[in-house]
PDB file of C-alpha atoms in Angstrom:
ATOM      1  CA  MET P   1      66.232 167.879 180.971  1.00  0.00           C
ATOM      2  CA  GLY P   2      68.442 165.471 179.030  1.00  0.00           C
ATOM      3  CA  GLN P   3      65.936 162.658 179.382  1.00  0.00           C
ATOM      4  CA  LEU P   4      63.170 164.856 177.973  1.00  0.00           C
ATOM      5  CA  LEU P   5      65.328 165.788 175.021  1.00  0.00           C
ATOM      6  CA  ALA P   6      66.141 162.141 174.371  1.00  0.00           C
ATOM      7  CA  LEU P   7      62.456 161.270 174.537  1.00  0.00           C
ATOM      8  CA  VAL P   8      61.630 163.974 171.990  1.00  0.00           C
ATOM      9  CA  ILE P   9      64.400 162.772 169.694  1.00  0.00           C
ATOM     10  CA  VAL P  10      63.108 159.167 169.894  1.00  0.00           C
ATOM     11  CA  LEU P  11      59.571 160.334 169.192  1.00  0.00           C
ATOM     12  CA  VAL P  12      60.715 162.319 166.159  1.00  0.00           C
ATOM     13  CA  VAL P  13      62.652 159.298 164.857  1.00  0.00           C
ATOM     14  CA  VAL P  14      59.657 157.015 165.255  1.00  0.00           C
ATOM     15  CA  VAL P  15      57.354 159.469 163.495  1.00  0.00           C
ATOM     16  CA  GLY P  16      59.921 159.930 160.760  1.00  0.00           C
ATOM     17  CA  ILE P  17      60.222 156.188 160.237  1.00  0.00           C
ATOM     18  CA  ALA P  18      56.406 155.915 160.159  1.00  0.00           C
ATOM     19  CA  LYS P  19      56.305 158.641 157.539  1.00  0.00           C
ATOM     20  CA  LEU P  20      59.190 157.068 155.640  1.00  0.00           C
ATOM     21  CA  VAL P  21      57.936 153.464 155.384  1.00  0.00           C
ATOM     22  CA  ARG P  22      54.525 152.783 153.826  1.00  0.00           C
ATOM     23  CA  ILE P  23      52.863 149.371 153.374  1.00  0.00           C
ATOM     24  CA  VAL P  24      49.968 149.336 150.916  1.00  0.00           C
ATOM     25  CA  PRO P  25      47.513 146.410 151.519  1.00  0.00           C
ATOM     26  CA  GLN P  26      46.315 144.136 148.735  1.00  0.00           C
ATOM     27  CA  GLY P  27      43.316 145.485 146.841  1.00  0.00           C
ATOM     28  CA  PHE P  28      44.178 149.140 147.416  1.00  0.00           C
ATOM     29  CA  GLU P  29      46.262 151.799 145.714  1.00  0.00           C
ATOM     30  CA  TRP P  30      47.529 154.983 147.352  1.00  0.00           C
ATOM     31  CA  THR P  31      48.316 158.240 145.665  1.00  0.00           C
ATOM     32  CA  VAL P  32      51.495 160.174 146.529  1.00  0.00           C
ATOM     33  CA  GLU P  33      51.462 163.973 146.761  1.00  0.00           C
ATOM     34  CA  THR P  34      54.552 166.182 146.743  1.00  0.00           C
ATOM     35  CA  PHE P  35      53.744 169.406 148.516  1.00  0.00           C
ATOM     36  CA  GLY P  36      50.070 168.718 147.766  1.00  0.00           C
ATOM     37  CA  LYS P  37      50.522 167.827 144.073  1.00  0.00           C
ATOM     38  CA  TYR P  38      49.868 164.309 142.733  1.00  0.00           C
ATOM     39  CA  THR P  39      53.048 162.649 141.530  1.00  0.00           C
ATOM     40  CA  ARG P  40      52.561 158.880 141.494  1.00  0.00           C
ATOM     41  CA  THR P  41      50.488 155.894 142.664  1.00  0.00           C
ATOM     42  CA  LEU P  42      51.632 153.258 145.138  1.00  0.00           C
ATOM     43  CA  SER P  43      50.697 149.662 144.330  1.00  0.00           C
ATOM     44  CA  PRO P  44      50.248 146.987 147.046  1.00  0.00           C
ATOM     45  CA  GLY P  45      53.516 146.287 148.919  1.00  0.00           C
ATOM     46  CA  LEU P  46      56.338 148.101 150.753  1.00  0.00           C
ATOM     47  CA  HIS P  47      57.229 151.685 149.745  1.00  0.00           C
ATOM     48  CA  PHE P  48      59.459 154.492 151.073  1.00  0.00           C
ATOM     49  CA  LEU P  49      58.538 158.160 151.122  1.00  0.00           C
ATOM     50  CA  VAL P  50      60.486 161.252 152.058  1.00  0.00           C
ATOM     51  CA  PRO P  51      58.844 162.712 155.137  1.00  0.00           C
ATOM     52  CA  ILE P  52      57.508 166.260 154.927  1.00  0.00           C
ATOM     53  CA  TYR P  53      58.444 166.356 151.216  1.00  0.00           C
ATOM     54  CA  GLN P  54      56.075 163.504 150.196  1.00  0.00           C
ATOM     55  CA  ALA P  55      52.792 162.385 151.714  1.00  0.00           C
ATOM     56  CA  VAL P  56      49.983 159.910 151.041  1.00  0.00           C
ATOM     57  CA  GLY P  57      47.055 161.632 149.293  1.00  0.00           C
ATOM     58  CA  ARG P  58      44.086 159.231 148.772  1.00  0.00           C
ATOM     59  CA  LYS P  59      43.613 155.587 149.601  1.00  0.00           C
ATOM     60  CA  ILE P  60      41.565 154.037 146.784  1.00  0.00           C
ATOM     61  CA  ASN P  61      39.807 150.669 146.984  1.00  0.00           C
ATOM     62  CA  MET P  62      40.511 148.810 143.704  1.00  0.00           C
ATOM     63  CA  MET P  63      38.215 145.852 144.378  1.00  0.00           C
ATOM     64  CA  GLU P  64      34.750 145.493 142.864  1.00  0.00           C
ATOM     65  CA  GLN P  65      32.232 147.291 145.031  1.00  0.00           C
ATOM     66  CA  VAL P  66      28.461 147.178 145.439  1.00  0.00           C
ATOM     67  CA  LEU P  67      26.368 150.314 145.540  1.00  0.00           C
ATOM     68  CA  ASP P  68      22.743 150.097 146.638  1.00  0.00           C
ATOM     69  CA  VAL P  69      20.343 152.395 144.792  1.00  0.00           C
ATOM     70  CA  PRO P  70      17.558 153.536 147.149  1.00  0.00           C
ATOM     71  CA  SER P  71      13.911 153.361 146.120  1.00  0.00           C
ATOM     72  CA  GLN P  72      12.468 156.282 144.199  1.00  0.00           C
ATOM     73  CA  ASP P  73       9.169 157.085 142.508  1.00  0.00           C
ATOM     74  CA  VAL P  74       9.316 157.099 138.710  1.00  0.00           C
ATOM     75  CA  ILE P  75       6.600 158.183 136.264  1.00  0.00           C
ATOM     76  CA  THR P  76       6.354 155.993 133.190  1.00  0.00           C
ATOM     77  CA  LYS P  77       5.433 157.048 129.675  1.00  0.00           C
ATOM     78  CA  ASP P  78       1.730 156.302 130.265  1.00  0.00           C
ATOM     79  CA  ASN P  79       1.733 158.361 133.527  1.00  0.00           C
ATOM     80  CA  ALA P  80       1.855 155.379 135.888  1.00  0.00           C
ATOM     81  CA  VAL P  81       3.818 155.927 139.111  1.00  0.00           C
ATOM     82  CA  VAL P  82       6.087 153.033 140.079  1.00  0.00           C
ATOM     83  CA  ARG P  83       8.621 152.611 142.844  1.00  0.00           C
ATOM     84  CA  VAL P  84      12.045 151.421 141.676  1.00  0.00           C
ATOM     85  CA  ASP P  85      15.283 150.405 143.381  1.00  0.00           C
ATOM     86  CA  GLY P  86      18.424 148.675 142.183  1.00  0.00           C
ATOM     87  CA  VAL P  87      22.048 147.734 142.736  1.00  0.00           C
ATOM     88  CA  VAL P  88      25.284 148.736 140.953  1.00  0.00           C
ATOM     89  CA  PHE P  89      28.525 146.765 140.693  1.00  0.00           C
ATOM     90  CA  TYR P  90      31.560 148.895 139.837  1.00  0.00           C
ATOM     91  CA  GLN P  91      35.344 148.793 140.066  1.00  0.00           C
ATOM     92  CA  VAL P  92      38.014 151.493 140.054  1.00  0.00           C
ATOM     93  CA  LEU P  93      40.585 150.968 137.310  1.00  0.00           C
ATOM     94  CA  ASP P  94      42.556 154.221 137.573  1.00  0.00           C
ATOM     95  CA  ALA P  95      43.239 155.377 141.137  1.00  0.00           C
ATOM     96  CA  SER P  96      44.467 158.848 140.190  1.00  0.00           C
ATOM     97  CA  LYS P  97      41.323 159.674 138.163  1.00  0.00           C
ATOM     98  CA  ALA P  98      39.028 158.280 140.852  1.00  0.00           C
ATOM     99  CA  ALA P  99      40.852 160.423 143.428  1.00  0.00           C
ATOM    100  CA  TYR P 100      41.140 163.708 141.587  1.00  0.00           C
ATOM    101  CA  GLU P 101      38.539 163.748 138.759  1.00  0.00           C
ATOM    102  CA  VAL P 102      35.484 163.576 141.042  1.00  0.00           C
ATOM    103  CA  SER P 103      34.985 164.863 144.558  1.00  0.00           C
ATOM    104  CA  ASN P 104      32.849 162.022 145.951  1.00  0.00           C
ATOM    105  CA  LEU P 105      32.890 158.978 143.701  1.00  0.00           C
ATOM    106  CA  GLU P 106      30.154 156.985 145.454  1.00  0.00           C
ATOM    107  CA  GLN P 107      27.738 159.886 145.710  1.00  0.00           C
ATOM    108  CA  ALA P 108      28.342 160.959 142.122  1.00  0.00           C
ATOM    109  CA  SER P 109      27.807 157.404 140.824  1.00  0.00           C
ATOM    110  CA  LEU P 110      24.614 157.025 142.852  1.00  0.00           C
ATOM    111  CA  ALA P 111      23.164 160.295 141.571  1.00  0.00           C
ATOM    112  CA  LEU P 112      24.051 159.343 137.997  1.00  0.00           C
ATOM    113  CA  VAL P 113      22.354 155.935 138.272  1.00  0.00           C
ATOM    114  CA  MET P 114      19.167 157.309 139.847  1.00  0.00           C
ATOM    115  CA  THR P 115      18.862 160.020 137.198  1.00  0.00           C
ATOM    116  CA  ASN P 116      19.249 157.553 134.360  1.00  0.00           C
ATOM    117  CA  ILE P 117      16.724 155.165 135.935  1.00  0.00           C
ATOM    118  CA  ARG P 118      14.138 157.933 135.764  1.00  0.00           C
ATOM    119  CA  THR P 119      15.148 158.702 132.169  1.00  0.00           C
ATOM    120  CA  VAL P 120      14.977 155.103 130.925  1.00  0.00           C
ATOM    121  CA  LEU P 121      11.733 154.175 132.677  1.00  0.00           C
ATOM    122  CA  GLY P 122      10.168 157.477 131.684  1.00  0.00           C
ATOM    123  CA  SER P 123      10.580 156.513 128.019  1.00  0.00           C
ATOM    124  CA  MET P 124       8.623 153.247 128.493  1.00  0.00           C
ATOM    125  CA  ASP P 125       5.037 152.498 129.351  1.00  0.00           C
ATOM    126  CA  LEU P 126       4.124 150.356 132.349  1.00  0.00           C
ATOM    127  CA  ASP P 127       3.871 147.045 130.496  1.00  0.00           C
ATOM    128  CA  GLU P 128       7.295 147.516 128.931  1.00  0.00           C
ATOM    129  CA  SER P 129       8.794 148.510 132.289  1.00  0.00           C
ATOM    130  CA  LEU P 130       7.522 145.309 133.890  1.00  0.00           C
ATOM    131  CA  SER P 131       8.364 142.939 131.045  1.00  0.00           C
ATOM    132  CA  LYS P 132      11.637 144.327 129.614  1.00  0.00           C
ATOM    133  CA  ARG P 133      13.858 144.207 132.686  1.00  0.00           C
ATOM    134  CA  ASP P 134      16.901 143.057 130.714  1.00  0.00           C
ATOM    135  CA  GLU P 135      16.546 145.901 128.238  1.00  0.00           C
ATOM    136  CA  ILE P 136      16.354 148.441 131.088  1.00  0.00           C
ATOM    137  CA  ASN P 137      19.493 146.999 132.703  1.00  0.00           C
ATOM    138  CA  ALA P 138      21.396 147.061 129.409  1.00  0.00           C
ATOM    139  CA  ARG P 139      20.464 150.680 128.650  1.00  0.00           C
ATOM    140  CA  LEU P 140      21.410 151.812 132.150  1.00  0.00           C
ATOM    141  CA  LEU P 141      24.722 149.983 132.015  1.00  0.00           C
ATOM    142  CA  ARG P 142      25.646 151.501 128.666  1.00  0.00           C
ATOM    143  CA  VAL P 143      24.833 155.078 129.703  1.00  0.00           C
ATOM    144  CA  VAL P 144      26.321 154.976 133.206  1.00  0.00           C
ATOM    145  CA  ASP P 145      29.500 153.176 132.154  1.00  0.00           C
ATOM    146  CA  GLU P 146      30.131 155.762 129.459  1.00  0.00           C
ATOM    147  CA  ALA P 147      29.501 158.626 131.907  1.00  0.00           C
ATOM    148  CA  THR P 148      31.823 157.240 134.625  1.00  0.00           C
ATOM    149  CA  HIS P 149      34.675 156.399 132.257  1.00  0.00           C
ATOM    150  CA  PRO P 150      36.455 159.768 132.812  1.00  0.00           C
ATOM    151  CA  TRP P 151      36.500 158.990 136.538  1.00  0.00           C
ATOM    152  CA  GLY P 152      38.578 155.835 136.003  1.00  0.00           C
ATOM    153  CA  VAL P 153      35.644 153.612 136.949  1.00  0.00           C
ATOM    154  CA  LYS P 154      34.305 150.525 135.186  1.00  0.00           C
ATOM    155  CA  VAL P 155      30.602 149.762 135.828  1.00  0.00           C
ATOM    156  CA  ASN P 156      30.241 145.989 135.452  1.00  0.00           C
ATOM    157  CA  ARG P 157      26.514 145.472 136.093  1.00  0.00           C
ATOM    158  CA  ILE P 158      23.393 147.412 136.950  1.00  0.00           C
ATOM    159  CA  GLU P 159      20.398 145.418 138.128  1.00  0.00           C
ATOM    160  CA  ILE P 160      16.888 146.694 138.816  1.00  0.00           C
ATOM    161  CA  LYS P 161      15.801 144.837 141.944  1.00  0.00           C
ATOM    162  CA  ASP P 162      12.139 145.767 142.091  1.00  0.00           C
ATOM    163  CA  ILE P 163       9.540 147.724 140.117  1.00  0.00           C
ATOM    164  CA  ALA P 164       6.443 148.122 142.291  1.00  0.00           C
ATOM    165  CA  PRO P 165       3.282 149.742 140.885  1.00  0.00           C
ATOM    166  CA  PRO P 166       0.710 151.155 143.342  1.00  0.00           C
ATOM    167  CA  ARG P 167      -1.870 148.806 144.886  1.00  0.00           C
ATOM    168  CA  ASP P 168      -4.862 150.079 142.902  1.00  0.00           C
ATOM    169  CA  LEU P 169      -2.915 149.668 139.675  1.00  0.00           C
ATOM    170  CA  ILE P 170      -1.967 146.115 140.646  1.00  0.00           C
ATOM    171  CA  ASP P 171      -5.644 145.280 141.280  1.00  0.00           C
ATOM    172  CA  ALA P 172      -6.633 146.763 137.916  1.00  0.00           C
ATOM    173  CA  MET P 173      -3.910 144.749 136.194  1.00  0.00           C
ATOM    174  CA  ALA P 174      -5.133 141.579 137.925  1.00  0.00           C
ATOM    175  CA  ARG P 175      -8.691 142.192 136.693  1.00  0.00           C
ATOM    176  CA  GLN P 176      -7.388 142.883 133.208  1.00  0.00           C
ATOM    177  CA  MET P 177      -5.348 139.679 133.205  1.00  0.00           C
ATOM    178  CA  LYS P 178      -8.357 137.696 134.427  1.00  0.00           C
ATOM    179  CA  ALA P 179     -10.552 139.138 131.664  1.00  0.00           C
ATOM    180  CA  GLU P 180      -7.861 138.406 129.104  1.00  0.00           C
ATOM    181  CA  ARG P 181      -7.541 134.804 130.285  1.00  0.00           C
ATOM    182  CA  GLU P 182     -11.321 134.317 130.120  1.00  0.00           C
ATOM    183  CA  LYS P 183     -11.344 135.797 126.624  1.00  0.00           C
ATOM    184  CA  ARG P 184      -8.601 133.430 125.538  1.00  0.00           C
ATOM    185  CA  ALA P 185     -10.448 130.484 127.111  1.00  0.00           C
ATOM    186  CA  ASN P 186     -13.635 131.360 125.224  1.00  0.00           C
ATOM    187  CA  ILE P 187     -11.686 131.724 122.000  1.00  0.00           C
ATOM    188  CA  LEU P 188     -10.034 128.350 122.559  1.00  0.00           C
ATOM    189  CA  ASP P 189     -13.414 126.725 123.286  1.00  0.00           C
ATOM    190  CA  ALA P 190     -14.941 128.211 120.128  1.00  0.00           C
ATOM    191  CA  GLU P 191     -11.919 127.131 118.137  1.00  0.00           C
ATOM    192  CA  GLY P 192     -12.219 123.631 119.584  1.00  0.00           C
ATOM    193  CA  PHE P 193     -15.917 123.385 118.657  1.00  0.00           C
ATOM    194  CA  ARG P 194     -15.133 124.684 115.180  1.00  0.00           C
ATOM    195  CA  GLN P 195     -12.341 122.182 114.699  1.00  0.00           C
ATOM    196  CA  ALA P 196     -14.555 119.364 115.981  1.00  0.00           C
ATOM    197  CA  ALA P 197     -17.336 120.314 113.550  1.00  0.00           C
ATOM    198  CA  ILE P 198     -14.839 120.447 110.705  1.00  0.00           C
ATOM    199  CA  LEU P 199     -13.428 117.051 111.626  1.00  0.00           C
ATOM    200  CA  LYS P 200     -16.935 115.577 111.963  1.00  0.00           C
ATOM    201  CA  ALA P 201     -17.963 116.930 108.540  1.00  0.00           C
ATOM    202  CA  GLU P 202     -14.730 115.672 107.057  1.00  0.00           C
ATOM    203  CA  GLY P 203     -15.339 112.259 108.594  1.00  0.00           C
ATOM    204  CA  GLU P 204     -18.896 112.117 107.216  1.00  0.00           C
ATOM    205  CA  LYS P 205     -17.584 113.173 103.824  1.00  0.00           C
ATOM    206  CA  GLN P 206     -14.969 110.448 103.867  1.00  0.00           C
ATOM    207  CA  SER P 207     -17.604 107.953 105.023  1.00  0.00           C
ATOM    208  CA  VAL P 208     -19.905 108.846 102.113  1.00  0.00           C
ATOM    209  CA  ILE P 209     -16.993 108.668  99.687  1.00  0.00           C
ATOM    210  CA  LEU P 210     -15.905 105.295 101.030  1.00  0.00           C
ATOM    211  CA  ALA P 211     -19.510 103.990 100.893  1.00  0.00           C
ATOM    212  CA  ALA P 212     -19.837 105.129  97.277  1.00  0.00           C
ATOM    213  CA  GLU P 213     -16.505 103.523  96.491  1.00  0.00           C
ATOM    214  CA  GLY P 214     -17.724 100.328  98.168  1.00  0.00           C
ATOM    215  CA  GLU P 215     -20.981 100.325  96.210  1.00  0.00           C
ATOM    216  CA  LYS P 216     -19.051 100.977  93.038  1.00  0.00           C
ATOM    217  CA  GLU P 217     -16.697  98.119  93.780  1.00  0.00           C
ATOM    218  CA  ALA P 218     -19.604  95.828  94.712  1.00  0.00           C
ATOM    219  CA  ALA P 219     -21.446  96.670  91.478  1.00  0.00           C
ATOM    220  CA  PHE P 220     -18.289  96.020  89.522  1.00  0.00           C
ATOM    221  CA  ARG P 221     -17.808  92.705  91.299  1.00  0.00           C
ATOM    222  CA  ALA P 222     -21.450  91.725  90.693  1.00  0.00           C
ATOM    223  CA  ALA P 223     -21.239  92.619  87.003  1.00  0.00           C
ATOM    224  CA  GLU P 224     -18.025  90.671  86.748  1.00  0.00           C
ATOM    225  CA  ALA P 225     -19.674  87.696  88.481  1.00  0.00           C
ATOM    226  CA  ARG P 226     -22.675  87.870  86.139  1.00  0.00           C
ATOM    227  CA  GLU P 227     -20.324  88.093  83.179  1.00  0.00           C
ATOM    228  CA  ARG P 228     -18.407  85.057  84.361  1.00  0.00           C
ATOM    229  CA  SER P 229     -21.659  83.206  85.045  1.00  0.00           C
ATOM    230  CA  ALA P 230     -22.866  84.011  81.538  1.00  0.00           C
ATOM    231  CA  GLU P 231     -19.541  82.856  80.130  1.00  0.00           C
ATOM    232  CA  ALA P 232     -19.804  79.655  82.143  1.00  0.00           C
ATOM    233  CA  GLU P 233     -23.410  79.151  80.988  1.00  0.00           C
ATOM    234  CA  ALA P 234     -22.418  79.710  77.365  1.00  0.00           C
ATOM    235  CA  LYS P 235     -19.489  77.366  77.753  1.00  0.00           C
ATOM    236  CA  ALA P 236     -21.728  74.725  79.333  1.00  0.00           C
ATOM    237  CA  THR P 237     -24.262  75.082  76.492  1.00  0.00           C
ATOM    238  CA  THR P 238     -21.474  74.743  73.942  1.00  0.00           C
ATOM    239  CA  MET P 239     -20.114  71.658  75.658  1.00  0.00           C
ATOM    240  CA  VAL P 240     -23.604  70.112  75.779  1.00  0.00           C
ATOM    241  CA  SER P 241     -24.126  70.842  72.094  1.00  0.00           C
ATOM    242  CA  GLU P 242     -20.774  69.299  71.265  1.00  0.00           C
ATOM    243  CA  SER P 243     -21.607  66.236  73.385  1.00  0.00           C
ATOM    244  CA  ILE P 244     -24.976  65.817  71.628  1.00  0.00           C
ATOM    245  CA  ALA P 245     -23.291  66.132  68.261  1.00  0.00           C
ATOM    246  CA  ASN P 246     -20.849  63.429  69.309  1.00  0.00           C
ATOM    247  CA  GLY P 247     -23.671  61.106  70.333  1.00  0.00           C
ATOM    248  CA  ASN P 248     -23.454  61.557  74.128  1.00  0.00           C
ATOM    249  CA  VAL P 249     -26.941  62.287  75.474  1.00  0.00           C
ATOM    250  CA  ASN P 250     -25.942  62.115  79.178  1.00  0.00           C
ATOM    251  CA  ALA P 251     -24.711  65.700  79.025  1.00  0.00           C
ATOM    252  CA  LEU P 252     -28.094  66.797  77.712  1.00  0.00           C
ATOM    253  CA  ASN P 253     -29.874  64.949  80.510  1.00  0.00           C
ATOM    254  CA  TYR P 254     -27.653  66.558  83.131  1.00  0.00           C
ATOM    255  CA  PHE P 255     -28.094  70.013  81.597  1.00  0.00           C
ATOM    256  CA  VAL P 256     -31.923  69.806  81.477  1.00  0.00           C
ATOM    257  CA  ALA P 257     -32.215  68.273  84.941  1.00  0.00           C
ATOM    258  CA  ASN P 258     -29.873  70.883  86.481  1.00  0.00           C
ATOM    259  CA  ASN P 259     -31.867  73.787  85.009  1.00  0.00           C
ATOM    260  CA  TYR P 260     -35.104  72.194  86.164  1.00  0.00           C
ATOM    261  CA  VAL P 261     -33.819  71.844  89.726  1.00  0.00           C
ATOM    262  CA  GLU P 262     -32.520  75.413  89.747  1.00  0.00           C
ATOM    263  CA  ALA P 263     -35.913  76.683  88.592  1.00  0.00           C
ATOM    264  CA  LEU P 264     -37.602  74.822  91.464  1.00  0.00           C
ATOM    265  CA  LYS P 265     -35.085  76.261  93.912  1.00  0.00           C
ATOM    266  CA  GLU P 266     -35.798  79.836  92.794  1.00  0.00           C
ATOM    267  CA  MET P 267     -39.526  79.259  93.112  1.00  0.00           C
ATOM    268  CA  ALA P 268     -39.021  77.997  96.678  1.00  0.00           C
ATOM    269  CA  LYS P 269     -36.925  81.072  97.601  1.00  0.00           C
ATOM    270  CA  SER P 270     -39.632  83.528  96.472  1.00  0.00           C
ATOM    271  CA  PRO P 271     -40.632  85.827  99.446  1.00  0.00           C
ATOM    272  CA  ASN P 272     -44.279  85.862  98.289  1.00  0.00           C
ATOM    273  CA  GLN P 273     -44.637  82.124  98.710  1.00  0.00           C
ATOM    274  CA  LYS P 274     -45.239  80.535 102.103  1.00  0.00           C
ATOM    275  CA  MET P 275     -45.992  77.030 100.726  1.00  0.00           C
ATOM    276  CA  LEU P 276     -45.101  75.378  97.424  1.00  0.00           C
ATOM    277  CA  LEU P 277     -47.355  72.569  96.072  1.00  0.00           C
ATOM    278  CA  LEU P 278     -46.036  70.746  93.038  1.00  0.00           C
ATOM    279  CA  PRO P 279     -48.266  68.054  91.446  1.00  0.00           C
ATOM    280  CA  ILE P 280     -45.222  66.392  90.004  1.00  0.00           C
ATOM    281  CA  GLU P 281     -43.932  62.891  90.544  1.00  0.00           C
ATOM    282  CA  ALA P 282     -40.348  61.876  90.401  1.00  0.00           C
ATOM    283  CA  THR P 283     -41.134  59.235  87.792  1.00  0.00           C
ATOM    284  CA  GLY P 284     -42.723  61.892  85.628  1.00  0.00           C
ATOM    285  CA  ILE P 285     -39.547  63.956  85.766  1.00  0.00           C
ATOM    286  CA  LEU P 286     -37.449  60.920  84.874  1.00  0.00           C
ATOM    287  CA  GLY P 287     -39.870  60.052  82.032  1.00  0.00           C
ATOM    288  CA  SER P 288     -39.588  63.509  80.625  1.00  0.00           C
ATOM    289  CA  LEU P 289     -35.842  63.291  80.801  1.00  0.00           C
ATOM    290  CA  ALA P 290     -35.910  59.911  79.056  1.00  0.00           C
ATOM    291  CA  GLY P 291     -38.188  61.293  76.334  1.00  0.00           C
ATOM    292  CA  ILE P 292     -35.859  64.161  75.745  1.00  0.00           C
ATOM    293  CA  ALA P 293     -32.978  61.699  75.503  1.00  0.00           C
ATOM    294  CA  GLU P 294     -34.855  59.570  72.895  1.00  0.00           C
ATOM    295  CA  LEU P 295     -35.578  62.640  70.802  1.00  0.00           C
ATOM    296  CA  ALA P 296     -31.923  63.534  70.947  1.00  0.00           C
ATOM    297  CA  LYS P 297     -30.958  60.000  69.822  1.00  0.00           C
ATOM    298  CA  GLU P 298     -33.337  60.112  66.841  1.00  0.00           C
ATOM    299  CA  SER P 299     -31.987  63.512  65.838  1.00  0.00           C
ATOM    300  CA  LEU P 300     -28.464  62.208  66.074  1.00  0.00           C
ATOM    301  CA  GLY P 301     -29.298  59.062  63.993  1.00  0.00           C
ATOM    302  CA  GLN P 302     -30.897  61.103  61.208  1.00  0.00           C
ATOM    303  CA  GLN P 303     -27.838  63.340  61.030  1.00  0.00           C
ATOM    304  CA  GLN P 304     -25.545  60.288  60.722  1.00  0.00           C
ATOM    305  CA  LYS P 305     -27.695  58.704  57.951  1.00  0.00           C
ATOM    306  CA  SER P 306     -27.709  61.890  55.941  1.00  0.00           C
ATOM    307  CA  VAL P 307     -23.972  62.015  56.165  1.00  0.00           C
ATOM    308  CA  ALA P 308     -23.613  58.384  55.030  1.00  0.00           C
ATOM    309  CA  VAL P 309     -25.948  58.782  51.964  1.00  0.00           C
ATOM    310  CA  GLN P 310     -23.950  61.642  50.483  1.00  0.00           C
ATOM    311  CA  PRO P 311     -21.794  60.362  47.550  1.00  0.00           C
ATOM    312  CA  PRO P 312     -18.035  60.699  47.858  1.00  0.00           C
ATOM    313  CA  LEU P 313     -16.337  63.536  46.099  1.00  0.00           C
ATOM    314  CA  ARG P 314     -14.494  62.806  42.871  1.00  0.00           C
TER     315      ARG P 314
END
């Protein structure tokens, strides 16, 4: 009988010590209830409680947690049915609110996220739902984080994992994309032909302009050459006249002979002539030149005599 009593006393002491000493692990917070009423929160570490008077209420995980959102069918704004799933990252910041402000935190958060997914995607058409994934995530995060704030929860991220339209809609979208690509290719080809025609016309225009500029420049150069040739001819005539006046008939001989040779050269270059027959002897040419020189000498002698006969001025 005494041994049984001692065993009961030891058992009561052990249970009392177990109820008295509490060790909270890292990453968790425990709530303390006094006769069923929340009084305080235990942080990680060693704590002492009064057995029977105090007890541990809820053990709350304070680490960031991942909540998978199951797939659900959602009707978009343009009445397309898509299947959507996602994932939620959240963290409890206030253990007392998470323990006593909501009955089942995970279930409540999941229901809130699924409801808002239907709301957000229902306000968009199919193209927007497929292309604006970041906008959907941002809108969901803003709404859900604001709704879970009274529960002491911080929603860090909400990500839509997959938006899957039905198979027939996917095939229709593929045909539409193919038609759109072919349309763009035809437009690009037409634009390329148009640009090529424009560039070709512009090139021909520039070619005509450059040819006209070249002809203009050539005409200007030819006129300038003729002008210089005329100036040279006039200068040569003047020099010959001055030489004759000074009694030098060699310049006159050279001038007449040069013009005579040039005239023969032009006659030989004529395209209408295949053969040139000249009944002219070299001695005849020289005799003509000598006759011209004698005439020039007589003219020069008469001019000098007339100058010598004139009486001097008083």
